[in-house]
PDB file of C-alpha atoms in Angstrom:
ATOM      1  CA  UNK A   1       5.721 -22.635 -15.988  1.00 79.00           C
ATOM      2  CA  UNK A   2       5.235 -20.698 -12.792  1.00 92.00           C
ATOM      3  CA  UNK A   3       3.229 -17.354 -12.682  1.00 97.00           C
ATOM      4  CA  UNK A   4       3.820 -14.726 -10.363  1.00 98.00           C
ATOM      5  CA  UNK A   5       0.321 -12.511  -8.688  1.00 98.00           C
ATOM      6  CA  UNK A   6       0.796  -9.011  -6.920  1.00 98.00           C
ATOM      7  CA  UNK A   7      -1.741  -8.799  -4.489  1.00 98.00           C
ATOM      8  CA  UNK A   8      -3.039  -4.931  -2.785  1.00 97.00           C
ATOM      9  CA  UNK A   9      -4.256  -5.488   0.566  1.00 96.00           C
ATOM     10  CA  UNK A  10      -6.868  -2.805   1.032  1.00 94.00           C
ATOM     11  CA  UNK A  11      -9.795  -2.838  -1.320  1.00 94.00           C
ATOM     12  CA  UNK A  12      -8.337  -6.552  -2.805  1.00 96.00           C
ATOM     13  CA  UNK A  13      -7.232  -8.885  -0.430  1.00 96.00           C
ATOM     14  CA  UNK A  14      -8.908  -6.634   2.678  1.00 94.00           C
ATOM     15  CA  UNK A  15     -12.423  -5.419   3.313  1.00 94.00           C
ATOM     16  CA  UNK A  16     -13.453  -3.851   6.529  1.00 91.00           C
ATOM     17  CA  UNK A  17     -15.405  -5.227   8.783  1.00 90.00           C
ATOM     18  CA  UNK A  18     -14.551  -8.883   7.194  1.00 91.00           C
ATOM     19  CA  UNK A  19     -10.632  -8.929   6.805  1.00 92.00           C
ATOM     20  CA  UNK A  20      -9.350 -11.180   4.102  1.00 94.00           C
ATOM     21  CA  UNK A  21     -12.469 -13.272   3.121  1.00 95.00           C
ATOM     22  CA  UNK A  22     -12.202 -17.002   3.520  1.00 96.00           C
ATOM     23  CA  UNK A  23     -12.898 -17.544  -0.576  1.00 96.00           C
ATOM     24  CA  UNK A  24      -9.499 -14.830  -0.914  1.00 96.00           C
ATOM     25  CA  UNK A  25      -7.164 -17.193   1.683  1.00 96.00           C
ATOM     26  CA  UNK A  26      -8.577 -20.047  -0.078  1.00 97.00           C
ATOM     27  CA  UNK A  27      -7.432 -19.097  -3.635  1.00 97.00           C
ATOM     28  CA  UNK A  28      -4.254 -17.849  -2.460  1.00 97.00           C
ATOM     29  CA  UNK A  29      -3.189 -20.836  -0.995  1.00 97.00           C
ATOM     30  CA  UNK A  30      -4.511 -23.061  -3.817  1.00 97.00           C
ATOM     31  CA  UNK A  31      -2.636 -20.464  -6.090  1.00 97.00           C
ATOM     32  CA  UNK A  32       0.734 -21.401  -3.712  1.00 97.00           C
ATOM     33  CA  UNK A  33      -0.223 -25.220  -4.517  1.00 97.00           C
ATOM     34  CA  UNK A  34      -0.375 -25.017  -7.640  1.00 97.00           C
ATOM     35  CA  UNK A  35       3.082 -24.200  -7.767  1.00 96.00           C
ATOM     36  CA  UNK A  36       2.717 -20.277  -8.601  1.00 97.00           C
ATOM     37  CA  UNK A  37       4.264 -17.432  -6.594  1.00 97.00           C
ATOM     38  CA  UNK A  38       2.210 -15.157  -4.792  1.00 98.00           C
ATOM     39  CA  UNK A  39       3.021 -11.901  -3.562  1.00 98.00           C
ATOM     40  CA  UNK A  40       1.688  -8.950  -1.575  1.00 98.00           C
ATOM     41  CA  UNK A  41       2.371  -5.382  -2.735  1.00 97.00           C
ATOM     42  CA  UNK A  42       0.400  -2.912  -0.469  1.00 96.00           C
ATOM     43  CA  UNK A  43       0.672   0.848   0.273  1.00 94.00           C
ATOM     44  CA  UNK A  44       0.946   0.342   3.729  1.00 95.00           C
ATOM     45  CA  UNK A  45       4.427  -0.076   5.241  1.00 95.00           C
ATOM     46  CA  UNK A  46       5.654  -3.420   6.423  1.00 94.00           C
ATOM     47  CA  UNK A  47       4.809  -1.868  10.458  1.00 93.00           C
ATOM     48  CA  UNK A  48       1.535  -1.677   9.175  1.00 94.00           C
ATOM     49  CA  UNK A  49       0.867  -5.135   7.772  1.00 95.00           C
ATOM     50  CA  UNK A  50      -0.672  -7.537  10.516  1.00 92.00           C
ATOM     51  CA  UNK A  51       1.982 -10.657  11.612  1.00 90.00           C
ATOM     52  CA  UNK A  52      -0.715 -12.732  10.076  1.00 91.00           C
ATOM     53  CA  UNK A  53      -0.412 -11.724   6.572  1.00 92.00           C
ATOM     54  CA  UNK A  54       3.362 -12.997   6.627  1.00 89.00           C
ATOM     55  CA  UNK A  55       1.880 -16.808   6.945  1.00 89.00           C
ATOM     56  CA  UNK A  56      -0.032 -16.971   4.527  1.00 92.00           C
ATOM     57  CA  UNK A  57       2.712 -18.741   2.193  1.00 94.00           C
ATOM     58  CA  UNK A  58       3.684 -15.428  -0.071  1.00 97.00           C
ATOM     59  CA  UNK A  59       6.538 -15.631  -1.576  1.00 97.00           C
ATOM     60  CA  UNK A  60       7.511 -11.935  -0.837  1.00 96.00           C
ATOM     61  CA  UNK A  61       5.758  -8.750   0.068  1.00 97.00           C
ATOM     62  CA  UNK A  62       6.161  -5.009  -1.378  1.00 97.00           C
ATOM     63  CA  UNK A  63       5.302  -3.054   1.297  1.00 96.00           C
ATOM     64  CA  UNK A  64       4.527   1.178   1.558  1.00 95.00           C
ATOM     65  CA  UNK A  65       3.927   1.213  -2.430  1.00 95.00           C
ATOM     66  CA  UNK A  66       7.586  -0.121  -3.369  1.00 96.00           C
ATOM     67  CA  UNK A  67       9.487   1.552  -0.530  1.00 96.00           C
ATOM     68  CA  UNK A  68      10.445  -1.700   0.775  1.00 97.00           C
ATOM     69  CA  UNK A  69      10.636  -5.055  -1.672  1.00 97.00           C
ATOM     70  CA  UNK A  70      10.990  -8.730  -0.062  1.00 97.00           C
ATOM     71  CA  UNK A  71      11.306 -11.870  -1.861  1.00 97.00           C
ATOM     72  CA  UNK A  72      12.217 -15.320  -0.942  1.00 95.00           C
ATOM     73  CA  UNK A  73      13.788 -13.578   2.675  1.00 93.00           C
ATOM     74  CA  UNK A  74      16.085 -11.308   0.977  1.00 96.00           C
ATOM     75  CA  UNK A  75      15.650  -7.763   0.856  1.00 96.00           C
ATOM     76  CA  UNK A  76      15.801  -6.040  -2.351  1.00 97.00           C
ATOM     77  CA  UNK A  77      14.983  -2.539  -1.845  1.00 96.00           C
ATOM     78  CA  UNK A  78      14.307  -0.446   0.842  1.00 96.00           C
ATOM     79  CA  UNK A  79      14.112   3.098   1.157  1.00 95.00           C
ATOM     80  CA  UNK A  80      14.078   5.664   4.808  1.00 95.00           C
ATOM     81  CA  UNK A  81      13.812   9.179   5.246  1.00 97.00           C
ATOM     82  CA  UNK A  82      16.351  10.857   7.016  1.00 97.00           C
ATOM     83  CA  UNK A  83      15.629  12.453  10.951  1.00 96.00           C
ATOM     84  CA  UNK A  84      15.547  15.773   8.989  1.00 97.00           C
ATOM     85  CA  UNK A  85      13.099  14.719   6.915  1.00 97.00           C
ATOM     86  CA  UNK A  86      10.864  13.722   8.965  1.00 97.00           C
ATOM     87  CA  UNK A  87      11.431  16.607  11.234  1.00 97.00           C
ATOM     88  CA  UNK A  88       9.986  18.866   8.062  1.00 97.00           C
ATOM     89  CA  UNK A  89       7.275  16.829   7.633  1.00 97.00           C
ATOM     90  CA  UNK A  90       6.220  16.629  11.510  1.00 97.00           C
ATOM     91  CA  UNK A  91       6.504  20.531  11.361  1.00 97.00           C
ATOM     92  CA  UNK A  92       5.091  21.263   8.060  1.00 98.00           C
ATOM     93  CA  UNK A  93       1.889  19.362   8.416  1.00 97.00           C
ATOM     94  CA  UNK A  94       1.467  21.095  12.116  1.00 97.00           C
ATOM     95  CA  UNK A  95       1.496  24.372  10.538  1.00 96.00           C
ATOM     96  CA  UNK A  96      -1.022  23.458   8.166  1.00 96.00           C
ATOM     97  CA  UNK A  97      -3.128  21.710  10.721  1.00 95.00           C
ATOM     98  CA  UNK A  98      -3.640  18.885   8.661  1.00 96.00           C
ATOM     99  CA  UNK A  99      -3.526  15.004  10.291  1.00 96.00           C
ATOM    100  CA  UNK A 100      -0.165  13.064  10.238  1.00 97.00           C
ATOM    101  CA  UNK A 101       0.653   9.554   9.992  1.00 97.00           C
ATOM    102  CA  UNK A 102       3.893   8.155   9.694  1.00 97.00           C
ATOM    103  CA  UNK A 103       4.655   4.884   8.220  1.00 96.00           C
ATOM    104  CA  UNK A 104       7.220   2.696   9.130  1.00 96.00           C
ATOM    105  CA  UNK A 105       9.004  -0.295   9.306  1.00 94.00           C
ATOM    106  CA  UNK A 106       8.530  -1.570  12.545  1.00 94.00           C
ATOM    107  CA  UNK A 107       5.362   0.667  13.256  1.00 95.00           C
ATOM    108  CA  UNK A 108       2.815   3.410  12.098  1.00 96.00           C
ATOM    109  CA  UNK A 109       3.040   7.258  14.379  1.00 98.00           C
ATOM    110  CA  UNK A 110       0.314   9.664  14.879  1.00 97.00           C
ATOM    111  CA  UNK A 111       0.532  13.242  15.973  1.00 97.00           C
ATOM    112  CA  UNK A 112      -0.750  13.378  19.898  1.00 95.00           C
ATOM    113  CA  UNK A 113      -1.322  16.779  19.565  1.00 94.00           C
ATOM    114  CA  UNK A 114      -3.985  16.702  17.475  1.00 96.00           C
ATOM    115  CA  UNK A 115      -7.264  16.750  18.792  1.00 93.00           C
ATOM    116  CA  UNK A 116      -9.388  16.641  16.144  1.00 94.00           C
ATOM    117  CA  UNK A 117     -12.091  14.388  16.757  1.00 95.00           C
ATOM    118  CA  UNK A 118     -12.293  13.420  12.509  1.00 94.00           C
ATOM    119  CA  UNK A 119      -8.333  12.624  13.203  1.00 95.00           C
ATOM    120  CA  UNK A 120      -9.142   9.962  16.464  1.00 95.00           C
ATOM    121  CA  UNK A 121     -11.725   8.459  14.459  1.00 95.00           C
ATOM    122  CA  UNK A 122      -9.710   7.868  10.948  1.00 93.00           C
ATOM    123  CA  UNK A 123      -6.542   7.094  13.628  1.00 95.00           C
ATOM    124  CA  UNK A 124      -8.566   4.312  15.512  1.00 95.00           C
ATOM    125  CA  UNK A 125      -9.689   2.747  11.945  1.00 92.00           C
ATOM    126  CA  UNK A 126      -6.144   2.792  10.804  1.00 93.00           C
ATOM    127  CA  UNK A 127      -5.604   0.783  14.000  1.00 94.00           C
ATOM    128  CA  UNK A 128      -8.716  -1.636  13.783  1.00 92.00           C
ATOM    129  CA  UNK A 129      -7.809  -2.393  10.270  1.00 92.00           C
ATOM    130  CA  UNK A 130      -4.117  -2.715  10.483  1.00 93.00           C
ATOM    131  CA  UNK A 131      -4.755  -4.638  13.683  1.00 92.00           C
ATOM    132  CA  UNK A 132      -1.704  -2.296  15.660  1.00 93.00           C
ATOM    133  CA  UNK A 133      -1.354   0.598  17.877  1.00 95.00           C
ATOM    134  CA  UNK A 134      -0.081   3.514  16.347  1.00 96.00           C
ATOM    135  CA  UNK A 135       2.550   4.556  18.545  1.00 97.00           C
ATOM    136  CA  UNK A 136       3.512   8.994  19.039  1.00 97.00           C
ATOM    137  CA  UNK A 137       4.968  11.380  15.927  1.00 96.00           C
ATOM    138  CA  UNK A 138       7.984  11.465  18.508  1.00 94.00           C
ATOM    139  CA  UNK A 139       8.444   7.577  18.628  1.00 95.00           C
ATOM    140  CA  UNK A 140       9.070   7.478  14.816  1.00 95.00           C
ATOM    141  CA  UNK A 141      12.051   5.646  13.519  1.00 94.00           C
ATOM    142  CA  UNK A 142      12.536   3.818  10.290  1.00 95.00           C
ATOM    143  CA  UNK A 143      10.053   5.756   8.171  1.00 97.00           C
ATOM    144  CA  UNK A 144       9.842   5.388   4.533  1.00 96.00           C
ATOM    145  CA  UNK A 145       6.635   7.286   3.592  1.00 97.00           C
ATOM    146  CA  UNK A 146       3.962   9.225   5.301  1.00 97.00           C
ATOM    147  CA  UNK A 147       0.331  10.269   4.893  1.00 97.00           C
ATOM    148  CA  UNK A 148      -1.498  13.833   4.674  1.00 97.00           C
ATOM    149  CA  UNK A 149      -5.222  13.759   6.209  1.00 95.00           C
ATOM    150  CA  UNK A 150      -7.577  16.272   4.661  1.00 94.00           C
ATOM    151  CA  UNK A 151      -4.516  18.040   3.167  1.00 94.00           C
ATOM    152  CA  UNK A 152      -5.583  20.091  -0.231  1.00 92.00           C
ATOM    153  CA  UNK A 153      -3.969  18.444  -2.696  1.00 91.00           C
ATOM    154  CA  UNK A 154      -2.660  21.623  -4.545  1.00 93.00           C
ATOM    155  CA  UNK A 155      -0.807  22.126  -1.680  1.00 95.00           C
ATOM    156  CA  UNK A 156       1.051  19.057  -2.011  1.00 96.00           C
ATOM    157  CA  UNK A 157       3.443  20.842  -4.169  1.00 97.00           C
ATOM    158  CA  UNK A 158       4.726  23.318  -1.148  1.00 97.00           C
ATOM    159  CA  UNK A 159       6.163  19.904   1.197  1.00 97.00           C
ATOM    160  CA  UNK A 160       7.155  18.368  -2.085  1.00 97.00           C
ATOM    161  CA  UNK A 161       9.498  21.706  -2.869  1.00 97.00           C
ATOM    162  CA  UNK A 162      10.295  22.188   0.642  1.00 97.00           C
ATOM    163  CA  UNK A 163      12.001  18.510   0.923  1.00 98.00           C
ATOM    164  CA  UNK A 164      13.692  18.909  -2.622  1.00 97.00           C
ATOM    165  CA  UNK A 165      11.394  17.161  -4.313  1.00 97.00           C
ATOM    166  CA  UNK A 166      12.746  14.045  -3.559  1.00 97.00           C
ATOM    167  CA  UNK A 167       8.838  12.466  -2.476  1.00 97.00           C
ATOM    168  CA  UNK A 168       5.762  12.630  -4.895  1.00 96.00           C
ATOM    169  CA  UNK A 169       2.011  12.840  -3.027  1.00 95.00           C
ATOM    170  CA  UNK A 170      -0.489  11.396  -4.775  1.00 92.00           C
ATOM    171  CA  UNK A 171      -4.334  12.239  -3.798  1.00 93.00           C
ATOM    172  CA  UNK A 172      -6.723   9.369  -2.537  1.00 91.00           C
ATOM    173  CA  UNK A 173     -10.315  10.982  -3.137  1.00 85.00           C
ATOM    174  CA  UNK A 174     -12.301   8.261  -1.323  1.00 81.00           C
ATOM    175  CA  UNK A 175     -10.274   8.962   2.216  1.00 84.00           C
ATOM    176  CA  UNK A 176      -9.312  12.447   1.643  1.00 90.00           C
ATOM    177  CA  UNK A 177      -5.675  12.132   1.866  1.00 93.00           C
ATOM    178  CA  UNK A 178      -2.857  12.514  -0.110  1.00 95.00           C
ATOM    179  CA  UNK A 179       0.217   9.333   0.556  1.00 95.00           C
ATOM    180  CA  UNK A 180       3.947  10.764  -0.027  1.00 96.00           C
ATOM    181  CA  UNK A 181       6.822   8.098  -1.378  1.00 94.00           C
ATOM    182  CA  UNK A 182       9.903   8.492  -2.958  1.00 96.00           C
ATOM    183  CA  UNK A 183       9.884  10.063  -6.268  1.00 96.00           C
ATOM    184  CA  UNK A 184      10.219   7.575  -9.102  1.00 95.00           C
ATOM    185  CA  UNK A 185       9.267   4.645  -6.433  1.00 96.00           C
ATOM    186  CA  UNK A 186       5.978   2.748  -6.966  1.00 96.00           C
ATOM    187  CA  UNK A 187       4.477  -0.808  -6.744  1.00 97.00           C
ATOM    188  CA  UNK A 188       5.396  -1.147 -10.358  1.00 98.00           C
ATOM    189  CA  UNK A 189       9.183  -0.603  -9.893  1.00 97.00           C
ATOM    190  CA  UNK A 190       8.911  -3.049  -6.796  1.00 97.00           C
ATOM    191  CA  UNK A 191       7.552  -5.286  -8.930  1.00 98.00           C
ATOM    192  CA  UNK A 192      10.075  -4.848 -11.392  1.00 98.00           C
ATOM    193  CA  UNK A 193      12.521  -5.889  -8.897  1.00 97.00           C
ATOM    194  CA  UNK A 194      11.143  -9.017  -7.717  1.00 98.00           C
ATOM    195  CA  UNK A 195      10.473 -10.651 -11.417  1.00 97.00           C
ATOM    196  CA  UNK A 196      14.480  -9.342 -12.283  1.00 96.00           C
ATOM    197  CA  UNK A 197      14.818 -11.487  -8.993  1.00 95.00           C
ATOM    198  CA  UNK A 198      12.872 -14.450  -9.474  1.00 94.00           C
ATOM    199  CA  UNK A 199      13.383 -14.899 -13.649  1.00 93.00           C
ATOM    200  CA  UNK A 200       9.615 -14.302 -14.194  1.00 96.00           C
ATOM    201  CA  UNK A 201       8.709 -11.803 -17.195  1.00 95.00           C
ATOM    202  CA  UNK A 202       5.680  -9.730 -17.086  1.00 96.00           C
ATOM    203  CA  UNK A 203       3.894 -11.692 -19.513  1.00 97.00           C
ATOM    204  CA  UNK A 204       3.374 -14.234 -16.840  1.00 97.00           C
ATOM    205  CA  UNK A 205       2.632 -11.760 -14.040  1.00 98.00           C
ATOM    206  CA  UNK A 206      -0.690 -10.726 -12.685  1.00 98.00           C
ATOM    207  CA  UNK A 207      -1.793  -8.062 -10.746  1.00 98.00           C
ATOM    208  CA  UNK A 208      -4.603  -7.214  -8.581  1.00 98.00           C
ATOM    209  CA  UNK A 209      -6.127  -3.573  -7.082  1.00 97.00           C
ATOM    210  CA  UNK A 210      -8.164  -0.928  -6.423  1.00 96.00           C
ATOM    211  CA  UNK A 211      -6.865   2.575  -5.450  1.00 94.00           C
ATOM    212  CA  UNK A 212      -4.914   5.001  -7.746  1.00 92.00           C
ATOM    213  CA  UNK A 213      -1.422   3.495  -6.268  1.00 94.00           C
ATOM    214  CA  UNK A 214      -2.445   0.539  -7.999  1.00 96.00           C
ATOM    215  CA  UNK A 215      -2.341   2.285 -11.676  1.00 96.00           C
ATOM    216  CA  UNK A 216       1.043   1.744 -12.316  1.00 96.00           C
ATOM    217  CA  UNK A 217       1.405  -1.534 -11.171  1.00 97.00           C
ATOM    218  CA  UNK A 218      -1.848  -2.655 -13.432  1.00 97.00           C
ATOM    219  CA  UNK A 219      -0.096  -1.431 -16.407  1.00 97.00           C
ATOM    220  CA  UNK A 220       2.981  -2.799 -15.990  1.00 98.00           C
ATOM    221  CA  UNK A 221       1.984  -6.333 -15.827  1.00 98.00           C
ATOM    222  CA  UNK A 222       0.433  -8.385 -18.495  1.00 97.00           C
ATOM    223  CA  UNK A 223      -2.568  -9.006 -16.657  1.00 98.00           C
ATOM    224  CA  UNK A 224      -3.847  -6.114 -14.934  1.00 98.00           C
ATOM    225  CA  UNK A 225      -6.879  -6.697 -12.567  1.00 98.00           C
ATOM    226  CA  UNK A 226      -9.105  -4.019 -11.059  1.00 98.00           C
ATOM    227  CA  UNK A 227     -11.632  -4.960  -8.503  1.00 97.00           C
ATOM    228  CA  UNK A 228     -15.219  -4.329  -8.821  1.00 96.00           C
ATOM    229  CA  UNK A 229     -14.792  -1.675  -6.174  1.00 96.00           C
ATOM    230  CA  UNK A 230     -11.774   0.390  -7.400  1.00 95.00           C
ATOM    231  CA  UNK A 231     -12.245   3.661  -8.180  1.00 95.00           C
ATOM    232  CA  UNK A 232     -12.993   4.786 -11.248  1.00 95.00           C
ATOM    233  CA  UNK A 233     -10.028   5.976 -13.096  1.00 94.00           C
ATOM    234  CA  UNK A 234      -8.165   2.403 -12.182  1.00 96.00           C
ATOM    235  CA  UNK A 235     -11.615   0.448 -13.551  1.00 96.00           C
ATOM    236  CA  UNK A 236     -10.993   2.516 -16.726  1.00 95.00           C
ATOM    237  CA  UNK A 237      -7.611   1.616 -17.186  1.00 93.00           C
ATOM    238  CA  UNK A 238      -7.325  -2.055 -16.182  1.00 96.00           C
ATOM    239  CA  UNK A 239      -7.544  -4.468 -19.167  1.00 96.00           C
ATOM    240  CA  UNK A 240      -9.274  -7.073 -17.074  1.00 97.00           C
ATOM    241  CA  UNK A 241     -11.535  -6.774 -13.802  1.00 98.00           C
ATOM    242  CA  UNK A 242     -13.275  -8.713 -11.538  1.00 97.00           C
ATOM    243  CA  UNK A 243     -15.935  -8.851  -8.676  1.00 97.00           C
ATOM    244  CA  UNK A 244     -15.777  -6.374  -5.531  1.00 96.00           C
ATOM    245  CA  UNK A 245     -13.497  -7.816  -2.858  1.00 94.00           C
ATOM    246  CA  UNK A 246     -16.096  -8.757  -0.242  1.00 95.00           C
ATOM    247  CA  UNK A 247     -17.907 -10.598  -3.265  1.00 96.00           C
ATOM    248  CA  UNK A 248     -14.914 -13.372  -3.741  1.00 96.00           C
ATOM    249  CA  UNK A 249     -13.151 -11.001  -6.479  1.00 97.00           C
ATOM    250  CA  UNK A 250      -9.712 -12.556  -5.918  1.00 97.00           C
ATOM    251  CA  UNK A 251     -10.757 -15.988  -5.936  1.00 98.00           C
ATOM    252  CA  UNK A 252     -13.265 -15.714  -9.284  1.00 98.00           C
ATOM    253  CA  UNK A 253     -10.296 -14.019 -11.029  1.00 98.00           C
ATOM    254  CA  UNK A 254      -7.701 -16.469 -10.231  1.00 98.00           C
ATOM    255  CA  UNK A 255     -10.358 -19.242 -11.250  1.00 98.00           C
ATOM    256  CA  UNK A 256     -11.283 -17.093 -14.839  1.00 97.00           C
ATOM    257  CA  UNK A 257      -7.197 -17.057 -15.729  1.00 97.00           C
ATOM    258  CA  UNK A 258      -7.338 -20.994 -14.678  1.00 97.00           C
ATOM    259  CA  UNK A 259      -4.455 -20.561 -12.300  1.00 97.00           C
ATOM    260  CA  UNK A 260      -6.743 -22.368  -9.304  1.00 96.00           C
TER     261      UNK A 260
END
């Protein structure tokens, strides 16, 4: 019977400076061979993901932490903010000086009019890493979550009341920012909608990460997998883990559940 693997991209199948190591594209597409389904399920938006990723052979991606779910070529979620929206969020994050990026489907946006020389340098890793050009705040279209840059996270709570509470921030210690989706959205739920889609239960699904968007996703599978470099709450969580990223994590783990 076929099993089904969530892959993060940052931290799991990613790490800087290498990319997706050659023992990670090897697994994968021995994993693919073997006649399982792979999948990606990142926090960045589908503008975000380089073309490259998309021929790798996965079977579907989940892109900006279940905001948008693919499968097989068919769209089966995908959520946008309105202009308003975004228009409060543009403003709000002005006011409070803190550094904006905007993820979306077709692209990611930064704010021009900040000159903050920690902002250019965390903008022009965003850009080396996603391997794109973030394009101006006033460019933005199709735009299903954002990111805060050395925003307090207790004041999360203000943009979260001021847009209805309709988008939940959650805090990423390691890069000092907190990442805004829909509430109630996550990789789990787009995960959810992908095995409804494909007849695979959970008890055959496997799941691989690193940051705190990952939690829910590694408890909602069967086999949840945190990487020797995820931070600690997900390592203390996980039920299974593996090596760092950079040290062939993906492809020892795929090798220890004898699906390669």
């Amino acid at each position: 019977m076929s099993k089904i693997a969530f892959f993060d991209i940052d931290g799991t199948l990613f790490w800087p400076g290498i990319g997706i190591p050659d023992s990670a594209k090897r697994a994968v597409d021995q994993l693919i061979k073997n006649g399982h389904k792979a999948v990606i399920c990142t926090g960045r938006s589908r503008g975000m993901v380089p073309e490259s990723y998309f021929h790798m052979g996965f079977h579907g991606v989940i892109c900006g932490a279940g905001t948008y779910v693919e499968y097989e070529g068919n769209v089966l979620h995908h959520d946008q903010m309105t202009n308003d929206e975004i228009k409060k969020v543009i403003e709000w994050g002005r006011k409070e000086k803190v550094g904006i990026i905007l993820e979306g489907d077709e692209n990611g946006y930064y704010d021009s009019k900040n000159c903050d020389e920690t902002y250019k340098t965390m903008r022009k890793k965003t850009e080396h890493n996603c391997e794109t050009i973030l394009q101006p705040l006033e460019e933005a279209v199709y735009i299903p979550k954002w990111t805060y840059h050395y925003l307090k996270p207790e004041k999360k709570y203000e943009i979260e009341e001021i847009l209805g509470n309709r988008y939940t921030g959650i805090y990423h210690e390691p890069e000092d920012a907190v990442e805004f989706m829909p509430a109630g959205i996550n990789k789990a739920t787009g995960i959810a909608c992908i095995l409804e889609n494909c007849g695979i239960g959970r008890e055959d699904a496997y799941a691989f990460g690193d940051s705190v968007n990952d939690m829910e996703m590694i408890r909602y599978v069967k086999y949840g997998v945190a990487m020797g470099n995820a931070v600690p709450e997900l390592l203390k969580e996980a039920p299974y883990k593996t090596a760092r990223a950079d040290e062939d994590g993906i492809a020892l783990a795929l090798k220890k559940f004898e699906l390669i």
